[in-house]
mmCIF file of C-alpha atoms in Angstrom:
data_model
loop_
_atom_site.group_PDB
_atom_site.id
_atom_site.type_symbol
_atom_site.label_atom_id
_atom_site.label_comp_id
_atom_site.label_asym_id
_atom_site.label_seq_id
_atom_site.Cartn_x
_atom_site.Cartn_y
_atom_site.Cartn_z
ATOM 1 C CA MET Y 1 -13.781 21.859 -54.854
ATOM 2 C CA LYS Y 2 -16.453 21.986 -52.188
ATOM 3 C CA LYS Y 3 -16.829 18.188 -52.230
ATOM 4 C CA GLY Y 4 -13.078 17.776 -51.988
ATOM 5 C CA TRP Y 5 -12.901 20.117 -48.980
ATOM 6 C CA MET Y 6 -15.733 18.277 -47.249
ATOM 7 C CA ALA Y 7 -14.029 14.934 -47.866
ATOM 8 C CA LEU Y 8 -10.770 16.311 -46.452
ATOM 9 C CA CYS Y 9 -12.578 17.597 -43.333
ATOM 10 C CA ALA Y 10 -14.290 14.247 -42.865
ATOM 11 C CA ALA Y 11 -10.965 12.409 -43.159
ATOM 12 C CA MET Y 12 -9.342 14.731 -40.612
ATOM 13 C CA LEU Y 13 -12.284 14.213 -38.238
ATOM 14 C CA LEU Y 14 -11.904 10.435 -38.523
ATOM 15 C CA ILE Y 15 -8.197 10.725 -37.742
ATOM 16 C CA LEU Y 16 -8.883 12.942 -34.718
ATOM 17 C CA CYS Y 17 -11.564 10.576 -33.426
ATOM 18 C CA ALA Y 18 -9.280 7.574 -33.884
ATOM 19 C CA GLY Y 19 -6.523 9.343 -31.979
ATOM 20 C CA THR Y 20 -8.903 10.114 -29.123
ATOM 21 C CA ALA Y 21 -10.037 6.500 -28.937
ATOM 22 C CA LEU Y 22 -6.459 5.247 -28.806
ATOM 23 C CA ALA Y 23 -5.720 7.615 -25.905
ATOM 24 C CA ASP Y 24 -8.597 6.286 -23.800
ATOM 25 C CA GLY Y 25 -8.259 3.768 -21.018
ATOM 26 C CA GLN Y 26 -10.419 0.658 -21.226
ATOM 27 C CA ALA Y 27 -11.628 -1.335 -18.211
ATOM 28 C CA THR Y 28 -11.927 -4.951 -19.367
ATOM 29 C CA ILE Y 29 -13.186 -7.805 -17.195
ATOM 30 C CA THR Y 30 -10.802 -10.615 -18.100
ATOM 31 C CA ARG Y 31 -12.010 -13.267 -15.617
ATOM 32 C CA GLN Y 32 -14.993 -13.453 -13.280
ATOM 33 C CA LEU Y 33 -16.928 -15.829 -11.053
ATOM 34 C CA ALA Y 34 -20.133 -15.767 -9.014
ATOM 35 C CA GLN Y 35 -20.466 -18.713 -6.638
ATOM 36 C CA THR Y 36 -22.676 -19.516 -3.641
ATOM 37 C CA TYR Y 37 -21.121 -21.115 -0.541
ATOM 38 C CA ASP Y 38 -22.813 -22.844 2.383
ATOM 39 C CA TYR Y 39 -22.040 -21.208 5.732
ATOM 40 C CA GLY Y 40 -24.398 -23.407 7.728
ATOM 41 C CA ASP Y 41 -27.372 -21.246 8.660
ATOM 42 C CA VAL Y 42 -26.807 -18.826 5.768
ATOM 43 C CA PHE Y 43 -25.598 -18.945 2.176
ATOM 44 C CA PHE Y 44 -23.256 -16.348 0.725
ATOM 45 C CA THR Y 45 -22.773 -15.600 -2.947
ATOM 46 C CA TYR Y 46 -19.363 -14.137 -3.751
ATOM 47 C CA TYR Y 47 -18.469 -12.289 -6.918
ATOM 48 C CA PHE Y 48 -14.782 -12.204 -7.905
ATOM 49 C CA ALA Y 49 -13.352 -10.502 -10.998
ATOM 50 C CA GLU Y 50 -10.003 -9.710 -12.566
ATOM 51 C CA VAL Y 51 -9.982 -6.376 -14.401
ATOM 52 C CA GLN Y 52 -7.335 -5.034 -16.769
ATOM 53 C CA ASN Y 53 -6.787 -1.608 -18.262
ATOM 54 C CA THR Y 54 -6.483 -2.585 -21.918
ATOM 55 C CA GLY Y 55 -6.149 1.010 -23.095
ATOM 56 C CA ASP Y 56 -3.148 3.329 -23.105
ATOM 57 C CA ALA Y 57 -4.227 5.901 -20.498
ATOM 58 C CA PRO Y 58 -4.747 5.668 -16.701
ATOM 59 C CA ILE Y 59 -8.291 5.047 -15.484
ATOM 60 C CA VAL Y 60 -10.273 5.167 -12.252
ATOM 61 C CA LEU Y 61 -12.528 2.186 -11.665
ATOM 62 C CA ASP Y 62 -15.779 3.855 -10.646
ATOM 63 C CA GLY Y 63 -17.322 0.530 -9.685
ATOM 64 C CA GLY Y 64 -20.216 -1.161 -11.362
ATOM 65 C CA LYS Y 65 -23.637 -2.711 -11.066
ATOM 66 C CA LEU Y 66 -23.841 -6.363 -10.034
ATOM 67 C CA GLU Y 67 -27.042 -8.285 -10.723
ATOM 68 C CA LEU Y 68 -27.802 -11.890 -9.775
ATOM 69 C CA TYR Y 69 -30.628 -13.785 -11.490
ATOM 70 C CA ASN Y 70 -32.648 -16.875 -10.638
ATOM 71 C CA ALA Y 71 -33.431 -19.739 -13.028
ATOM 72 C CA GLU Y 72 -36.421 -17.850 -14.432
ATOM 73 C CA GLY Y 73 -34.272 -14.823 -15.249
ATOM 74 C CA GLY Y 74 -35.671 -12.694 -12.434
ATOM 75 C CA THR Y 75 -33.369 -10.319 -10.571
ATOM 76 C CA ILE Y 76 -32.768 -11.513 -7.006
ATOM 77 C CA TYR Y 77 -29.954 -9.103 -6.166
ATOM 78 C CA SER Y 78 -28.921 -5.745 -7.611
ATOM 79 C CA ALA Y 79 -26.371 -3.372 -6.115
ATOM 80 C CA GLN Y 80 -23.680 -0.861 -6.957
ATOM 81 C CA VAL Y 81 -20.239 -2.279 -6.233
ATOM 82 C CA TYR Y 82 -17.292 -0.046 -5.370
ATOM 83 C CA ASN Y 83 -14.863 -2.699 -4.087
ATOM 84 C CA CYS Y 84 -12.159 -2.336 -6.764
ATOM 85 C CA TYR Y 85 -8.529 -2.977 -5.777
ATOM 86 C CA PRO Y 86 -6.724 -0.842 -6.711
ATOM 87 C CA SER Y 87 -9.230 1.734 -7.906
ATOM 88 C CA VAL Y 88 -6.703 3.321 -10.292
ATOM 89 C CA LEU Y 89 -5.077 1.320 -13.111
ATOM 90 C CA GLY Y 90 -2.370 2.379 -15.516
ATOM 91 C CA PRO Y 91 -2.180 0.939 -19.043
ATOM 92 C CA GLY Y 92 -1.838 -2.839 -18.877
ATOM 93 C CA GLU Y 93 -2.272 -2.978 -15.101
ATOM 94 C CA ILE Y 94 -4.550 -5.502 -13.387
ATOM 95 C CA GLY Y 95 -6.922 -5.021 -10.476
ATOM 96 C CA TYR Y 96 -9.634 -7.034 -8.754
ATOM 97 C CA VAL Y 97 -13.266 -6.753 -7.678
ATOM 98 C CA ARG Y 98 -14.730 -8.527 -4.659
ATOM 99 C CA GLU Y 99 -18.353 -8.450 -3.516
ATOM 100 C CA TYR Y 100 -20.665 -10.740 -1.558
ATOM 101 C CA THR Y 101 -24.245 -10.996 -0.345
ATOM 102 C CA ASN Y 102 -26.364 -13.533 1.501
ATOM 103 C CA MET Y 103 -28.905 -15.824 -0.179
ATOM 104 C CA ASP Y 104 -31.918 -17.791 1.066
ATOM 105 C CA THR Y 105 -30.963 -21.019 -0.719
ATOM 106 C CA PRO Y 106 -27.711 -22.443 -2.121
ATOM 107 C CA ASP Y 107 -29.132 -22.706 -5.659
ATOM 108 C CA ALA Y 108 -30.821 -19.301 -5.823
ATOM 109 C CA VAL Y 109 -28.316 -17.858 -8.333
ATOM 110 C CA ALA Y 110 -28.505 -19.221 -11.883
ATOM 111 C CA SER Y 111 -26.696 -16.418 -13.731
ATOM 112 C CA TYR Y 112 -25.191 -12.992 -13.162
ATOM 113 C CA ARG Y 113 -24.086 -9.767 -14.818
ATOM 114 C CA PHE Y 114 -21.554 -7.113 -13.805
ATOM 115 C CA ASP Y 115 -21.372 -3.790 -15.662
ATOM 116 C CA LEU Y 116 -18.114 -2.033 -14.825
ATOM 117 C CA SER Y 117 -17.545 1.672 -15.423
ATOM 118 C CA ALA Y 118 -14.340 3.711 -15.492
ATOM 119 C CA SER Y 119 -13.227 7.287 -16.069
ATOM 120 C CA PRO Y 120 -9.903 9.003 -16.930
ATOM 121 C CA ALA Y 121 -7.373 9.280 -14.112
ATOM 122 C CA SER Y 122 -4.255 11.293 -13.419
ATOM 123 C CA THR Y 123 -0.966 9.424 -13.096
ATOM 124 C CA GLY Y 124 0.799 8.771 -9.813
ATOM 125 C CA SER Y 125 -2.258 7.985 -7.686
ATOM 126 C CA VAL Y 126 -1.015 4.502 -6.749
ATOM 127 C CA SER Y 127 2.446 3.503 -5.552
ATOM 128 C CA TYR Y 128 3.208 -0.219 -5.850
ATOM 129 C CA LEU Y 129 5.422 -2.284 -3.605
ATOM 130 C CA THR Y 130 7.505 -5.134 -4.954
ATOM 131 C CA CYS Y 131 5.340 -8.196 -4.393
ATOM 132 C CA GLU Y 132 5.919 -11.948 -4.742
ATOM 133 C CA SER Y 133 3.017 -14.342 -4.245
ATOM 134 C CA SER Y 134 2.699 -17.989 -3.293
ATOM 135 C CA PHE Y 135 0.101 -20.343 -1.871
ATOM 136 C CA GLU Y 136 0.056 -23.538 0.154
ATOM 137 C CA GLN Y 137 -2.803 -26.017 0.374
ATOM 138 C CA LYS Y 138 -2.736 -28.518 3.222
ATOM 139 C CA THR Y 139 -4.959 -31.529 3.805
ATOM 140 C CA LEU Y 140 -6.395 -31.340 7.320
ATOM 141 C CA TYR Y 141 -8.208 -34.674 7.425
ATOM 142 C CA GLU Y 142 -10.188 -36.806 5.002
ATOM 143 C CA ASP Y 143 -11.216 -34.440 2.183
ATOM 144 C CA GLN Y 144 -10.889 -31.161 4.088
ATOM 145 C CA THR Y 145 -8.192 -28.742 3.006
ATOM 146 C CA SER Y 146 -6.833 -25.366 4.057
ATOM 147 C CA THR Y 147 -5.294 -22.862 1.644
ATOM 148 C CA THR Y 148 -3.039 -19.989 2.668
ATOM 149 C CA ILE Y 149 -1.965 -17.265 0.244
ATOM 150 C CA THR Y 150 1.176 -15.321 1.096
ATOM 151 C CA ALA Y 151 2.416 -12.023 -0.305
ATOM 152 C CA ARG Y 152 6.069 -11.159 0.242
ATOM 153 C CA LEU Y 153 6.311 -7.362 0.129
ATOM 154 C CA THR Y 154 9.411 -5.226 -0.271
ATOM 155 C CA ASN Y 155 9.376 -1.442 0.056
ATOM 156 C CA PRO Y 156 11.324 0.011 -2.903
ATOM 157 C CA GLN Y 157 10.896 3.597 -1.688
ATOM 158 C CA GLN Y 158 13.433 5.698 0.191
ATOM 159 C CA GLU Y 159 11.101 6.201 3.130
ATOM 160 C CA THR Y 160 8.742 4.186 5.313
ATOM 161 C CA VAL Y 161 5.371 3.432 3.718
ATOM 162 C CA ARG Y 162 2.075 3.067 5.578
ATOM 163 C CA GLY Y 163 -1.494 2.287 4.659
ATOM 164 C CA ILE Y 164 -0.546 -0.750 2.573
ATOM 165 C CA MET Y 165 -3.341 -2.611 0.789
ATOM 166 C CA THR Y 166 -2.688 -6.171 -0.348
ATOM 167 C CA VAL Y 167 -4.941 -8.013 -2.810
ATOM 168 C CA TYR Y 168 -4.792 -11.793 -3.236
ATOM 169 C CA ALA Y 169 -6.181 -13.951 -6.039
ATOM 170 C CA LEU Y 170 -6.238 -17.679 -6.774
ATOM 171 C CA TYR Y 171 -6.650 -19.388 -10.149
ATOM 172 C CA ASP Y 172 -7.211 -22.965 -11.247
ATOM 173 C CA ALA Y 173 -5.046 -24.828 -13.783
ATOM 174 C CA SER Y 174 -7.088 -23.398 -16.678
ATOM 175 C CA GLY Y 175 -6.591 -19.816 -15.501
ATOM 176 C CA ASN Y 176 -10.125 -19.389 -14.164
ATOM 177 C CA ILE Y 177 -10.407 -17.123 -11.128
ATOM 178 C CA LEU Y 178 -11.382 -18.917 -7.917
ATOM 179 C CA PHE Y 179 -10.929 -16.452 -5.090
ATOM 180 C CA VAL Y 180 -10.130 -12.828 -4.253
ATOM 181 C CA ASP Y 181 -9.332 -11.405 -0.834
ATOM 182 C CA THR Y 182 -7.867 -8.197 0.556
ATOM 183 C CA LEU Y 183 -5.830 -7.206 3.586
ATOM 184 C CA SER Y 184 -5.522 -3.610 4.734
ATOM 185 C CA ALA Y 185 -2.383 -3.385 6.872
ATOM 186 C CA THR Y 186 -3.148 -0.004 8.404
ATOM 187 C CA TYR Y 187 -1.136 -0.921 11.500
ATOM 188 C CA LEU Y 188 2.047 -1.594 9.527
ATOM 189 C CA GLY Y 189 4.871 0.791 8.730
ATOM 190 C CA LEU Y 190 7.362 -0.793 6.318
ATOM 191 C CA PRO Y 191 10.792 0.898 6.359
ATOM 192 C CA ALA Y 192 12.708 1.599 3.158
ATOM 193 C CA GLY Y 193 14.153 -1.580 1.627
ATOM 194 C CA SER Y 194 12.465 -3.816 4.211
ATOM 195 C CA THR Y 195 10.519 -6.992 3.468
ATOM 196 C CA VAL Y 196 7.489 -8.480 5.194
ATOM 197 C CA GLU Y 197 5.158 -11.402 4.539
ATOM 198 C CA LEU Y 198 1.391 -10.961 4.829
ATOM 199 C CA SER Y 199 -0.971 -13.926 4.483
ATOM 200 C CA THR Y 200 -4.669 -14.666 4.189
ATOM 201 C CA VAL Y 201 -6.550 -17.942 4.574
ATOM 202 C CA VAL Y 202 -9.425 -19.141 2.382
ATOM 203 C CA ASP Y 203 -12.686 -19.735 4.264
ATOM 204 C CA GLY Y 204 -13.325 -23.375 5.078
ATOM 205 C CA GLU Y 205 -16.791 -23.103 3.495
ATOM 206 C CA ILE Y 206 -15.224 -22.096 0.184
ATOM 207 C CA GLU Y 207 -12.717 -24.943 0.485
ATOM 208 C CA ALA Y 208 -15.607 -27.381 1.036
ATOM 209 C CA THR Y 209 -17.254 -26.230 -2.217
ATOM 210 C CA TRP Y 210 -13.974 -26.632 -4.097
ATOM 211 C CA ASN Y 211 -13.600 -30.173 -2.789
ATOM 212 C CA ALA Y 212 -17.179 -31.058 -3.694
ATOM 213 C CA GLN Y 213 -16.717 -29.714 -7.227
ATOM 214 C CA GLY Y 214 -13.258 -31.193 -7.751
ATOM 215 C CA VAL Y 215 -11.739 -27.718 -8.003
ATOM 216 C CA ALA Y 216 -8.224 -26.878 -6.825
ATOM 217 C CA PRO Y 217 -6.076 -23.734 -6.937
ATOM 218 C CA ALA Y 218 -3.028 -23.933 -9.182
ATOM 219 C CA SER Y 219 -1.551 -20.416 -9.025
ATOM 220 C CA ALA Y 220 -1.705 -17.228 -6.997
ATOM 221 C CA LYS Y 221 -1.270 -13.525 -7.656
ATOM 222 C CA ALA Y 222 -0.870 -10.708 -5.182
ATOM 223 C CA ILE Y 223 -0.686 -6.925 -5.528
ATOM 224 C CA ALA Y 224 0.492 -4.560 -2.800
ATOM 225 C CA TYR Y 225 0.112 -0.807 -3.073
ATOM 226 C CA VAL Y 226 -0.416 2.518 -1.320
ATOM 227 C CA ILE Y 227 -2.969 5.116 -2.409
ATOM 228 C CA LEU Y 228 -1.192 8.477 -2.720
ATOM 229 C CA ASP Y 229 -4.230 10.723 -3.196
#
C-alpha cells in the first residue's frame, strides 16, 4: 500500500511538472549571423538574430551574453546585449536582436556565441500596428548596390499612437538572416486608421560585403509596435 501511494504521488508530481513546463515561454534563436564589415579606417562586427517564443506563455527577453572568438578560440569580445526588439513576445511571436562592435582587423572573428535569457511576462505589454514590408535593391554603378527596406504601417487603434518602434530584417533565398535595423519614430503621431511608410537603407559597407560574397537579399520582414508599459 505504501509503495502504491508513493508511485501515485510520483506520477502526480510528473504530471504537475509537465504541466508547468508546457506553460512556460521559450526564447529560441531561430536564425543568427555575426559578420565583420569594412568601414575604411575601422571594422565593425554586427550580430543579427531572429528570436521566437516557441512556448505557450508570454516572455520578456532579458537580453543575453554575446562572445566573439578568434581563430585560436580566444575571446576577443564579450558583452551583455539588451537590444531585443520587441522585448516582450507572446507565444509564437518573433523578435530580433541587433548588436555591433568595432574590430582591429576584418578577419578577427572566427566564431561566436550568444546566450539569450528570458523570463515570464504579463500580457498586453506590446501593441502591434498592422505592418506590410517590402524591399528594393538598385544598382548604382558597376557592382555597387543600394537596398531600401520599407514598412507600411496602419494604426488599427481607435486613437492616435505615438512612440512607434519599427524593426526591419532581410533574408537571403535560403532563409538565412542578413540584416536587422530599427527605427524609433518618436516624432510621429499616427492617427486612428491612418497609414504611413517608414524606410531604412542598408549601409553601403554592408552592401559591398554582400557583393563580394555573392549574397543578395530575397525577402524582408518588418514589425511595428508600441510599448504600453
